[in-house]
Tab-separated table of C-alpha atoms and ligand atoms in Angstrom:
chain	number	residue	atom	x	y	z
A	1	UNK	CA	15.903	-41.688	-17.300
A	2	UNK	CA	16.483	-38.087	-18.353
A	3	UNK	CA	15.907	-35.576	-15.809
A	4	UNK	CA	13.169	-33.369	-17.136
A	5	UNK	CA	13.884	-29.475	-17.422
A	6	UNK	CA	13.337	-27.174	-14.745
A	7	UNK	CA	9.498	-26.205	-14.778
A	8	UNK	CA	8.974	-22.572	-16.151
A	9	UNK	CA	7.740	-20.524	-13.614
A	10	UNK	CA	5.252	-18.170	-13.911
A	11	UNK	CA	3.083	-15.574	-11.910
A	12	UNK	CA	-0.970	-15.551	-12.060
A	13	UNK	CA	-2.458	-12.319	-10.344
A	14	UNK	CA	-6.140	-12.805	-10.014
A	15	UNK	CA	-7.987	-9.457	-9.557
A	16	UNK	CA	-9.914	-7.903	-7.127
A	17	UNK	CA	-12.947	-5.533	-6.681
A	18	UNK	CA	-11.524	-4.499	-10.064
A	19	UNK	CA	-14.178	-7.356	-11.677
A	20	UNK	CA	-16.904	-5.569	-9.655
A	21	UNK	CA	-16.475	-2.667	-11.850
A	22	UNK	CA	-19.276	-2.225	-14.629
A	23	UNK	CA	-18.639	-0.062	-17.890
A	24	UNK	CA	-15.076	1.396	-16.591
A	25	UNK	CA	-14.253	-1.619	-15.700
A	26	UNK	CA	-11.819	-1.569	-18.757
A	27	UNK	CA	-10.538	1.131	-17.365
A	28	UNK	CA	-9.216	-0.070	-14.027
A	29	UNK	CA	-8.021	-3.201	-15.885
A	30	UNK	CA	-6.175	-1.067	-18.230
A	31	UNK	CA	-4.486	1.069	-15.431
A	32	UNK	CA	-3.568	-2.464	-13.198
A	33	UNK	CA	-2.028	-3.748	-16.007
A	34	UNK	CA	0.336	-0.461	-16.191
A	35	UNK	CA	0.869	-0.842	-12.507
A	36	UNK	CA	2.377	-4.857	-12.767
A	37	UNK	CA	4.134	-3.655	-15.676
A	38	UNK	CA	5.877	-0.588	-13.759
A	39	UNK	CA	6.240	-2.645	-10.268
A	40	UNK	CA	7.869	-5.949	-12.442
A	41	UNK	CA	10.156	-4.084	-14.468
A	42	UNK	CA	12.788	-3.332	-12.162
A	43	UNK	CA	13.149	-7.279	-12.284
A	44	UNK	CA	13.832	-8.109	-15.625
A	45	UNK	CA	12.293	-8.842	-18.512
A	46	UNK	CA	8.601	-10.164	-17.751
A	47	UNK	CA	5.855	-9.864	-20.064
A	48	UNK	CA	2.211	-9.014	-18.445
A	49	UNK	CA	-0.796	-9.624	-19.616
A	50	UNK	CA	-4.745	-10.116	-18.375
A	51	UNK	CA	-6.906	-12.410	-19.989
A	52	UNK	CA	-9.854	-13.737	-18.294
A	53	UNK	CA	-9.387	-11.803	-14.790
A	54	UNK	CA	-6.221	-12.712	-14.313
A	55	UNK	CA	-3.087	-11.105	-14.802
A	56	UNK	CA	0.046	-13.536	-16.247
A	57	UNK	CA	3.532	-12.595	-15.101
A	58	UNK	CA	5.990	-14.264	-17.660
A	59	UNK	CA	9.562	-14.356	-17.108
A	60	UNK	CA	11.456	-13.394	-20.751
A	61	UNK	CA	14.935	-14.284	-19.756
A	62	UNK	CA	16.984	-16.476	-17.275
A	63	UNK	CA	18.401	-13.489	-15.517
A	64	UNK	CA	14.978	-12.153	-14.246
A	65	UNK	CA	14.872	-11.640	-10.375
A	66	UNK	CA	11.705	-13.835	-9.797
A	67	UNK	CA	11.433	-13.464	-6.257
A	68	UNK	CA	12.261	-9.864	-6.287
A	69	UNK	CA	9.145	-9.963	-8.563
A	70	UNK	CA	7.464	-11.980	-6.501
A	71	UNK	CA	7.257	-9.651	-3.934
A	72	UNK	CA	6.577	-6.587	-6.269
A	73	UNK	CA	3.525	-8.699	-7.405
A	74	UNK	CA	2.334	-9.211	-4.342
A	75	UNK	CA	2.461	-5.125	-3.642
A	76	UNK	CA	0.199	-4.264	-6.227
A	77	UNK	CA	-2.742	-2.682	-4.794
A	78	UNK	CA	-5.944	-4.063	-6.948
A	79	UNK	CA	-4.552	-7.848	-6.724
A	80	UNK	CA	-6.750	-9.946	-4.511
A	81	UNK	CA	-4.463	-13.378	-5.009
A	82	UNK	CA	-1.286	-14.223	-5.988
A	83	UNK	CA	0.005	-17.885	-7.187
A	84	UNK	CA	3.321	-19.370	-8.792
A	85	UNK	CA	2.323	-21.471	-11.487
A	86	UNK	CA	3.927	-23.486	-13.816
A	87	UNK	CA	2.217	-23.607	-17.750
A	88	UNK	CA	2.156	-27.046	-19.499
A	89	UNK	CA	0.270	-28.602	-22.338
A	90	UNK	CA	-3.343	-29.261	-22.397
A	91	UNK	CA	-3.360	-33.228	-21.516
A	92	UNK	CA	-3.665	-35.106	-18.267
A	93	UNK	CA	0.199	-36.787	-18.484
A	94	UNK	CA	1.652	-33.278	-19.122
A	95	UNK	CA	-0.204	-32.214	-16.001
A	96	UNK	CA	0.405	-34.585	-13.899
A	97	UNK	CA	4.104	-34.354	-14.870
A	98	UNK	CA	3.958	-31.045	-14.355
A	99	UNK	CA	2.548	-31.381	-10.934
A	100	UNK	CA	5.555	-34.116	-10.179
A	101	UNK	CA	7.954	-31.805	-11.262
A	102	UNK	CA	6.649	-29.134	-9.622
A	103	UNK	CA	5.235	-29.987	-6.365
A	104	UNK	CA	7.411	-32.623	-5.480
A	105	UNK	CA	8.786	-31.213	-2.619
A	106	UNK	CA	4.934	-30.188	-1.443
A	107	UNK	CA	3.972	-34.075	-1.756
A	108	UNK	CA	7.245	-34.812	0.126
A	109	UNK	CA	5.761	-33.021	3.031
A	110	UNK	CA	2.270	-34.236	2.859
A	111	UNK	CA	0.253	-36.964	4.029
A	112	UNK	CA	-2.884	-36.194	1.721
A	113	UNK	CA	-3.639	-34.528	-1.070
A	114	UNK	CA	-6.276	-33.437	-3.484
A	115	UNK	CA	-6.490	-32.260	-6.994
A	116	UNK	CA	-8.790	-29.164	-7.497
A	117	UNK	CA	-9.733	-28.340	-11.526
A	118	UNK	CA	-10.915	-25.332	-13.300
A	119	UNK	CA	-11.660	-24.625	-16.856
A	120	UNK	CA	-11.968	-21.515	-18.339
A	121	UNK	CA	-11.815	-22.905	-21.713
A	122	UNK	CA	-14.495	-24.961	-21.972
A	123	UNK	CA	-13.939	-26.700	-25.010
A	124	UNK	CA	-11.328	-29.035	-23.005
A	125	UNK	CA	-12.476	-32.351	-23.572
A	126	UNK	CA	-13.212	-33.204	-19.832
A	127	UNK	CA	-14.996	-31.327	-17.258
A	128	UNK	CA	-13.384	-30.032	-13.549
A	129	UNK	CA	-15.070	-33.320	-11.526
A	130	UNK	CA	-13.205	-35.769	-14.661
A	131	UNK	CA	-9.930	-34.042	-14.640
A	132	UNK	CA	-9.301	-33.657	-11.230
A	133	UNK	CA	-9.879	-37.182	-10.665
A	134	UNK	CA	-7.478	-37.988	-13.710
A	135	UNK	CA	-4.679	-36.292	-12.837
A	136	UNK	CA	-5.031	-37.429	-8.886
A	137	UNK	CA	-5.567	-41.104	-9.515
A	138	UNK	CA	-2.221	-40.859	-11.194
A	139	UNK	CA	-0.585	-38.531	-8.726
A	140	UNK	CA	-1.573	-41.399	-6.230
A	141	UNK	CA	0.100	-43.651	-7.811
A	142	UNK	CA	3.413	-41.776	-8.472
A	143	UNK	CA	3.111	-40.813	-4.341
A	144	UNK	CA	1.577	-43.549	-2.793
A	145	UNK	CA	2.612	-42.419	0.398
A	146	UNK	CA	-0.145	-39.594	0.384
A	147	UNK	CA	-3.362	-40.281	0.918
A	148	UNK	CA	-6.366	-38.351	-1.568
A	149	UNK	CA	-8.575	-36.560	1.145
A	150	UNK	CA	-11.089	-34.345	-0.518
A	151	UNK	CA	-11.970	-32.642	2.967
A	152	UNK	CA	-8.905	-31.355	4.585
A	153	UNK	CA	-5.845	-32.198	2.751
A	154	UNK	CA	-2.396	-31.008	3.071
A	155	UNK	CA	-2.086	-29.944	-0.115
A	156	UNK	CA	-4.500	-29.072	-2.819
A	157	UNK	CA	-3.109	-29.553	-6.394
A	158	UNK	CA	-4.627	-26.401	-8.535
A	159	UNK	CA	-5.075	-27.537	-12.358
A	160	UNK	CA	-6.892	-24.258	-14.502
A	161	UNK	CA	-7.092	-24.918	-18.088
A	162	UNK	CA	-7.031	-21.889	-19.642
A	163	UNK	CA	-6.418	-20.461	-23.686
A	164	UNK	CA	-3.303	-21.860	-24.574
A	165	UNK	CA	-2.202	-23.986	-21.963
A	166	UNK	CA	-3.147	-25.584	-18.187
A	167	UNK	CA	-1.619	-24.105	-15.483
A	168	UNK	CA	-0.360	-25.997	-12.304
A	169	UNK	CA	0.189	-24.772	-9.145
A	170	UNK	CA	0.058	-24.683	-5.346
A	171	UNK	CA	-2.724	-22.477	-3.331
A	172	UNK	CA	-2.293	-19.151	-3.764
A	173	UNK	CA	-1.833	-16.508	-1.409
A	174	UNK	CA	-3.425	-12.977	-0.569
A	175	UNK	CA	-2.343	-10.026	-3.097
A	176	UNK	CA	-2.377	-6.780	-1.644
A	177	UNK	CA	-6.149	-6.063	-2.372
A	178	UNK	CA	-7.877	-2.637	-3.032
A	179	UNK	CA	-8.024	-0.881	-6.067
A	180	UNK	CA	-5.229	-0.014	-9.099
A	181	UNK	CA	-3.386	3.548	-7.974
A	182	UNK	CA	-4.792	6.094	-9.789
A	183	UNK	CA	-8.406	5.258	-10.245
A	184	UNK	CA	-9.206	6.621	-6.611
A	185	UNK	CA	-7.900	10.160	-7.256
A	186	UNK	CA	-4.897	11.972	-6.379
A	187	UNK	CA	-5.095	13.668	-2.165
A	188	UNK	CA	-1.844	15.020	0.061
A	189	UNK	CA	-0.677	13.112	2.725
A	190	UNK	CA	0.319	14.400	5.457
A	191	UNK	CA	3.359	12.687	6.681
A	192	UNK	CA	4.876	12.439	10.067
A	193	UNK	CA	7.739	10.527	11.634
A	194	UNK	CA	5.490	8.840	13.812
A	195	UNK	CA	3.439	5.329	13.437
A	196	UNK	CA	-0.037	6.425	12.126
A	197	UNK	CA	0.683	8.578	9.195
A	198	UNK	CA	2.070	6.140	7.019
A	199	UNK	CA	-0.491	4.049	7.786
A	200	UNK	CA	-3.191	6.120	6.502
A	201	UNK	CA	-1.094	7.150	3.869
A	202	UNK	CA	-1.108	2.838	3.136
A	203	UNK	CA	-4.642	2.773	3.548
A	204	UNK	CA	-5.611	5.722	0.920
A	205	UNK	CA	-3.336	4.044	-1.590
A	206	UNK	CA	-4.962	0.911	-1.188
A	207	UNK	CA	-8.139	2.377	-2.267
A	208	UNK	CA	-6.707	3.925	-5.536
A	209	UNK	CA	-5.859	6.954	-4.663
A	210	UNK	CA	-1.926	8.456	-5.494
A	211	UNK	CA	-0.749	10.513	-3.203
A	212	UNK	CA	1.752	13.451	-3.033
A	213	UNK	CA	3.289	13.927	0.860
A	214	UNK	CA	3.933	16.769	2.565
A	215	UNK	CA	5.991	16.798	6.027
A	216	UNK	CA	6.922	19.713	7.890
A	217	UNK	CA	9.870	20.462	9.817
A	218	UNK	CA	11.533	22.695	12.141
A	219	UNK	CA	14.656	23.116	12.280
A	220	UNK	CA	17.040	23.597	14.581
A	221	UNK	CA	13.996	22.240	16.667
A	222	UNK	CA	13.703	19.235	14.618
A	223	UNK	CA	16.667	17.466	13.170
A	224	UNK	CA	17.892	16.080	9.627
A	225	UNK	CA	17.893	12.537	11.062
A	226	UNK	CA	13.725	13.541	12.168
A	227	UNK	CA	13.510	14.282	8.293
A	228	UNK	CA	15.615	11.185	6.795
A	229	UNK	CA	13.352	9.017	9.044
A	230	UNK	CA	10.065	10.653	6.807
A	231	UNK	CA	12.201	10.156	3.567
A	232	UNK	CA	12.986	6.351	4.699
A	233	UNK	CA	9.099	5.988	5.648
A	234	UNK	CA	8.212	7.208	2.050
A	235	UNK	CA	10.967	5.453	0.420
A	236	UNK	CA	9.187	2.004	2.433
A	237	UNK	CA	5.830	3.296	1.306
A	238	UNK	CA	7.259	3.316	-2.392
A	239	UNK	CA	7.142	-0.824	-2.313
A	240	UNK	CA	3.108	-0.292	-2.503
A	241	UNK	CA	2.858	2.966	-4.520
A	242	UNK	CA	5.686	3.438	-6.565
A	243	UNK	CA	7.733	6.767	-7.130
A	244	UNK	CA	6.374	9.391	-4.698
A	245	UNK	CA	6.824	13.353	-4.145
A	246	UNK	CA	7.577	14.441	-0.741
A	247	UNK	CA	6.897	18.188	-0.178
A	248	UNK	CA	9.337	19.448	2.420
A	249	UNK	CA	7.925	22.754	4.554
A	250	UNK	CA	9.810	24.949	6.778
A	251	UNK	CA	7.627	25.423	9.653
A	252	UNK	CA	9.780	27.253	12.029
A	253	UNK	CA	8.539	30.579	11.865
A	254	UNK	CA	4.619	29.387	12.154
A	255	UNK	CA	5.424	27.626	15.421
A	256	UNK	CA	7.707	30.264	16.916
A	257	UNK	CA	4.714	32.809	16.253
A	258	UNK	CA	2.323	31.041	17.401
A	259	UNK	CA	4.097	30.189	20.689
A	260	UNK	CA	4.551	34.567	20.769
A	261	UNK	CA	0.979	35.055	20.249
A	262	UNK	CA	-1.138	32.300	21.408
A	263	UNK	CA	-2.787	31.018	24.178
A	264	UNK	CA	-0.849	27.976	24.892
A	265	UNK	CA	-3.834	25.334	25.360
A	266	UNK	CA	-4.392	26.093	21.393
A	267	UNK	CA	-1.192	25.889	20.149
A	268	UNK	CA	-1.032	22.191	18.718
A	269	UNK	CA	-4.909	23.305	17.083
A	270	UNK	CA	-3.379	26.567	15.365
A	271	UNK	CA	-0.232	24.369	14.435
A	272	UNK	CA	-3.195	21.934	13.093
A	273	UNK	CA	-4.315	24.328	11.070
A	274	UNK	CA	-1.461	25.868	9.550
A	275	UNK	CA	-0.807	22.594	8.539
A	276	UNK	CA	-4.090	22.161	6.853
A	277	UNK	CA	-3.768	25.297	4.703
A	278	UNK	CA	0.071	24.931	3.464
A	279	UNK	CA	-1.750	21.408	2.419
A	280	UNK	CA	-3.987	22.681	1.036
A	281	UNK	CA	-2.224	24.974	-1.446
A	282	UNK	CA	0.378	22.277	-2.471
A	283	UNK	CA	-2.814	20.029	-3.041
A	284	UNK	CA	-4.565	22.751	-5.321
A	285	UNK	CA	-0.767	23.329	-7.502
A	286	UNK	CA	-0.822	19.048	-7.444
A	287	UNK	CA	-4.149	19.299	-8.931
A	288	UNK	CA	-5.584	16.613	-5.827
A	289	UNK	CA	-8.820	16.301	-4.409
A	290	UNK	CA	-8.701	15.861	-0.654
A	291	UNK	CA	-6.349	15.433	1.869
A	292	UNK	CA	-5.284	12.619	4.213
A	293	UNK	CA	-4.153	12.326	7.912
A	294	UNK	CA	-3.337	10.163	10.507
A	295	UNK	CA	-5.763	10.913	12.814
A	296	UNK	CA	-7.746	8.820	15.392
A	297	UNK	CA	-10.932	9.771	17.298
A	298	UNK	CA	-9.953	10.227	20.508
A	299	UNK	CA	-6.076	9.272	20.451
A	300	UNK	CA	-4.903	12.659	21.732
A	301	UNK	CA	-6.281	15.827	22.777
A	302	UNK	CA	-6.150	17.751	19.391
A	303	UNK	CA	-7.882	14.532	18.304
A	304	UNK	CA	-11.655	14.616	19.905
A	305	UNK	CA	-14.690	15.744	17.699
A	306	UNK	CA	-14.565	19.333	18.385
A	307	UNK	CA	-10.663	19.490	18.000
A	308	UNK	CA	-10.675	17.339	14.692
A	309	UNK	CA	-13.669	20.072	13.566
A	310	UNK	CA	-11.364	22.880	14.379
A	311	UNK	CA	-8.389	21.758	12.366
A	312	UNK	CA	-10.602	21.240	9.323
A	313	UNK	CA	-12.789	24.396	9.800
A	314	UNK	CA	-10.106	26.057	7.447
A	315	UNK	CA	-9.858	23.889	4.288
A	316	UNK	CA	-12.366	23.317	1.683
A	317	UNK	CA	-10.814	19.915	0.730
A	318	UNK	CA	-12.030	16.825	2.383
A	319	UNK	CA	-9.894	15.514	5.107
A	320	UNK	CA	-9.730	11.886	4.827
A	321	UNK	CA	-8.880	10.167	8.493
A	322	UNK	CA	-8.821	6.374	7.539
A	323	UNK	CA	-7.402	5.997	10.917
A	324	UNK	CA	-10.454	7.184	12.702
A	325	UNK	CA	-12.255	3.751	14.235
A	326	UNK	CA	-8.946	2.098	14.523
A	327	UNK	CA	-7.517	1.341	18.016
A	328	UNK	CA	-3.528	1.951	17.991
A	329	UNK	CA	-3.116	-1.714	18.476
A	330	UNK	CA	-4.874	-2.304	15.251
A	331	UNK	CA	-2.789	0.467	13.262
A	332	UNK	CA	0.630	-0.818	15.021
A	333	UNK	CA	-0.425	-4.248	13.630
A	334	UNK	CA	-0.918	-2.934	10.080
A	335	UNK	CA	1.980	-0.676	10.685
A	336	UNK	CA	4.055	-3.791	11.275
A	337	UNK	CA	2.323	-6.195	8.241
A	338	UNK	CA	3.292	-3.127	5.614
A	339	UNK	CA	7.161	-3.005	6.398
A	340	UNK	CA	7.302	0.654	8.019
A	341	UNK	CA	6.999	-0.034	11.848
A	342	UNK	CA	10.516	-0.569	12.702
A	343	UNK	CA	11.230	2.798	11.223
A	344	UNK	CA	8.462	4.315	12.597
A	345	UNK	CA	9.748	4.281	16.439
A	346	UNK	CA	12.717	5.371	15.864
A	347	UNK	CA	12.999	7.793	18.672
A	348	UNK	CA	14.044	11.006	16.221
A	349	UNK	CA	11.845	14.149	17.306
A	350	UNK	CA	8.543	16.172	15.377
A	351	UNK	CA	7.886	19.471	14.943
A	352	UNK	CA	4.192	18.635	16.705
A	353	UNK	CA	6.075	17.522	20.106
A	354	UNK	CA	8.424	20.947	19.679
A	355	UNK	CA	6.049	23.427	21.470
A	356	UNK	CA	3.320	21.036	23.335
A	357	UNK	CA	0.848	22.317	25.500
A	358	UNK	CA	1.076	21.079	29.168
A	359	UNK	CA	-3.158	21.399	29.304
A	360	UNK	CA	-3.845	21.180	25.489
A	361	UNK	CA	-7.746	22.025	24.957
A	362	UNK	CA	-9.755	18.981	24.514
A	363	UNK	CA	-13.371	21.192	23.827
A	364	UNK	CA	-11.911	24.251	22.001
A	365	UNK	CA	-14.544	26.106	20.828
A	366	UNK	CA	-14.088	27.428	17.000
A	367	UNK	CA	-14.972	30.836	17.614
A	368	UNK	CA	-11.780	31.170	20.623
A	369	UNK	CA	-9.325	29.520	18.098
A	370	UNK	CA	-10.130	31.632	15.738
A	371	UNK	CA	-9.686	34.607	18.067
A	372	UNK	CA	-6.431	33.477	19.382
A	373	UNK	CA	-5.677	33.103	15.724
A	374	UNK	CA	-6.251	36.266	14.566
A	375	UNK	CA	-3.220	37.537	16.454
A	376	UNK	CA	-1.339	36.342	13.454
A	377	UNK	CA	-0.614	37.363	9.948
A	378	UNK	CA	-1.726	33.821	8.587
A	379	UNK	CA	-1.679	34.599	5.005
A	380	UNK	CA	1.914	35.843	4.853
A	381	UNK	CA	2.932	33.111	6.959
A	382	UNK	CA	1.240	30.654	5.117
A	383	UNK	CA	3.207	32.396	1.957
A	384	UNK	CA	6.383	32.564	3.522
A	385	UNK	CA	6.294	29.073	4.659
A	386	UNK	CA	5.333	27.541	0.806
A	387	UNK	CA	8.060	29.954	-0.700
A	388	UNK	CA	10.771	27.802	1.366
A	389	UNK	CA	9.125	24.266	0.130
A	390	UNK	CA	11.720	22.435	-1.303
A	391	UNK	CA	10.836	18.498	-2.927
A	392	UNK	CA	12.142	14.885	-2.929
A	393	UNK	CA	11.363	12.098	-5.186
A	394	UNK	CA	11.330	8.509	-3.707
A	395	UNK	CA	11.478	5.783	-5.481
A	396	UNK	CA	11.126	2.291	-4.694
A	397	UNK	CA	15.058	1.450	-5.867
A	398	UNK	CA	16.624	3.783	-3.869
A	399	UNK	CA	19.319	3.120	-1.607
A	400	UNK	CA	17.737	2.809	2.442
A	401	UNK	CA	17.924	6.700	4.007
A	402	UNK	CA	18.996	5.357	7.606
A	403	UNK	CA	18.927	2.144	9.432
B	501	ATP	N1	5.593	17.042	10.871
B	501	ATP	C1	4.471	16.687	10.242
B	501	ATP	N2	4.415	16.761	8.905
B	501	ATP	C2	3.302	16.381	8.238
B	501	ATP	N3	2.180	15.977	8.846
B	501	ATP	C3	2.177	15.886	10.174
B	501	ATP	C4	3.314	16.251	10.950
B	501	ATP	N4	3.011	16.054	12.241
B	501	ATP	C5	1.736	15.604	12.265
B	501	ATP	N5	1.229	15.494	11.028
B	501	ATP	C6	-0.127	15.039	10.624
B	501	ATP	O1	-1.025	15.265	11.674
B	501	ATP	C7	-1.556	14.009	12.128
B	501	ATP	C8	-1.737	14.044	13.628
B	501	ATP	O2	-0.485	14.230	14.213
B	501	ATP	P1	-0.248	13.898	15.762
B	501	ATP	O3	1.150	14.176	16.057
B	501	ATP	O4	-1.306	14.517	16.589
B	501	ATP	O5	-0.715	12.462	15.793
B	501	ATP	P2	-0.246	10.996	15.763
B	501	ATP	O6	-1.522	10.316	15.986
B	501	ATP	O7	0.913	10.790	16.673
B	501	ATP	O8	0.184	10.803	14.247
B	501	ATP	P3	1.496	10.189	13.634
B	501	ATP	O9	1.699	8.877	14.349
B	501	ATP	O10	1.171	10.054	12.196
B	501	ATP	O11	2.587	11.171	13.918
B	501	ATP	C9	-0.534	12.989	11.675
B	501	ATP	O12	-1.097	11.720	11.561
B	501	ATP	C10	-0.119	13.540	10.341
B	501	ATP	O13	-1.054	13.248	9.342
């Protein structure tokens, strides 16, 4: 007997909220698409397309790098499920033969099985209940080892008849969820070394929204190790968002002021809120809506109610905190499942733990921060600080920064 060809493998993304959507919901289909396209091209050739609420990733040559595209797929923000599936003709042998072929290696490791049908074209001559039947009396036969258990089998056989051909595969798995990038907005990140920023940063683009960074340093307080660590946290980041800007701000001179000027239980606050308004004016030249932090209610002193009210007292924007409810063993978890933790704590220094208050207030009123504030010249320095802003692109092929 001839062995038979190696199956064709193919991708099926099934969306997410994206078929809650009413009359944009071309829209959001329109920009995913864009987004597999963009992620899947740095793989090969693959041609994308969405019909019926999924999204088909087809290999167009032999040298594509499917699991490199595999993974890509599964970054896609908008993408509730992922399978591998392998196309075949519309008819019950070709299926099952398929499914042989296929999952052989599955029924090698399973003591029971069950076939589960769908049909989206429903002019297939037999319905789900008939087909799935078909194609697992005959699997039973070919592995009569395996049991069929319709309850809790080891495997579940997936059979979808679609358009032009059926589709077999194994269960799928999670996609990355959310909503396409770029339907939610565009904010500035504010990115530190440390574990929580790129987190929220994660968390925003998972809702949509593209993001521009910004990250601050102070050199020779902080080091150019402190700022490849950002770069490398960005460039990890890229594997869910694609290409992104990183503002770079000098942020000497602010700190070394307000250490001259200030009271010293306000300094991280006034730091705060420099921060805020250099943000603020790279978001308004970027053209973005809001901006995003890291911040947790409660985590650290500059972090209670009244100090997180402070901070934003001096932007207009709105400061989006997807961090806030989230206990740090939550965001270390998620820091860990999105590929950034290990970089995260490595121990290189930030220009918050430069000049840190040994009795930070934890109940600053506005009106005294504002008063200790207005020993400064805070527009110049605001100025002075956005005229030495210099930029990096990241992009997801890059070579690593450190590690
Ligand atoms: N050097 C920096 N550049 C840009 N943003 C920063 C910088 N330092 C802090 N931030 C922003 O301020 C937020 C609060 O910083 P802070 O150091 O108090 O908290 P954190 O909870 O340790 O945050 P992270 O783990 O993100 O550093 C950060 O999440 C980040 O959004």
């Amino acid at each position: 007997m001839n062995a038979s060809p190696a199956p064709q493998e193919i991708f099926l993304l099934k969306l997410g909220e994206v078929v809650l959507k009413g009359q944009n919901r071309q829209s959001f289909e329109d920009k995913l698409l864009a987004n597999v396209r963009r992620r899947v091209k740095n793989c090969g050739s693959f041609q994308c397309s969405l019909r019926q609420s999924t999204i088909y990733v087809e290999p167009q040559s032999d040298d594509c790098d499917m699991e490199a595209a595999w993974t890509a797929c599964r970054q896609v923000f908008g993408i509730a499920a992922v399978a591998r599936a392998v196309p075949c003709e519309k008819t019950v042998p070709a299926i099952v033969e398929t499914a042989r072929a296929y999952l052989g290696g599955a029924f090698a490791a399973a003591k029971s099985f069950k076939v589960e049908s769908k049909r989206a074209d429903k002019t297939f001559p037999m319905n789900s209940i008939q087909l799935s039947q078909a194609v697992g009396g005959d699997l039973a036969e070919l592995f009569p080892n395996v049991a069929v258990d319709v309850h809790s089998p080891d495997l579940t056989v997936f059979v979808e008849i679609r358009e032009k051909y059926a589709y077999v595969h194994a269960p799928s798995v999670p996609g990355a969820g959310g909503l396409p990038i770029g339907m939610g907005g565009r904010a500035v990140s504010l990115l530190s070394g440390g574990i929580d920023s790129p987190v929220s940063s994660w968390m925003m683009a998972r809702r949509g929204v593209e993001l521009e960074m910004v990250h601050f340093v102070s050199p020779p307080y902080t080091s150019q190790q402190a700022q490849d660590k950002v770069l490398e946290l960005a460039r990890l980041l890229t594997a869910w968002t694609g290409r992104l800007l990183v503002h770079i701000v000098p942020f000497t001179e602010i700190q070394e002021e307000i250490r001259r000027n200030c009271p010293e239980e306000y300094f991280t606050l006034i730091m705060r809120r420099f921060m805020m308004r250099i943000a603020e004016a790279i978001a308004k030249k970027a053209n973005a809506g809001a901006l995003v932090t890291g911040e947790s209610l409660g985590q650290v002193a500059s972090q209670t109610m009244l100090a997180l009210g402070v901070t934003e007292d001096v932007t207009t924007l709105p400061v989006l905190r997807p961090l806030i409810g989230m206990d740090k063993v939550e965001i270390i978890r998620m820091s860990r499942d999105i590929g950034v933790f290990e970089t995260s704590i490595l121990p290189y220094e930030d220009c918050c733990t430069v000049f840190t208050p040994r009795h930070p207030a934890t109940r600053p009123r506005l009106e005294d921060v504002r008063a200790a504030e207005s020993a400064l010249d805070v527009d110049a320095l605001v100025q002075k600080a956005l005229s030495g802003e210099t930029w990096v692109r990241v992009k997801p092929t890059d070579a690593p920064r450190i590690g």
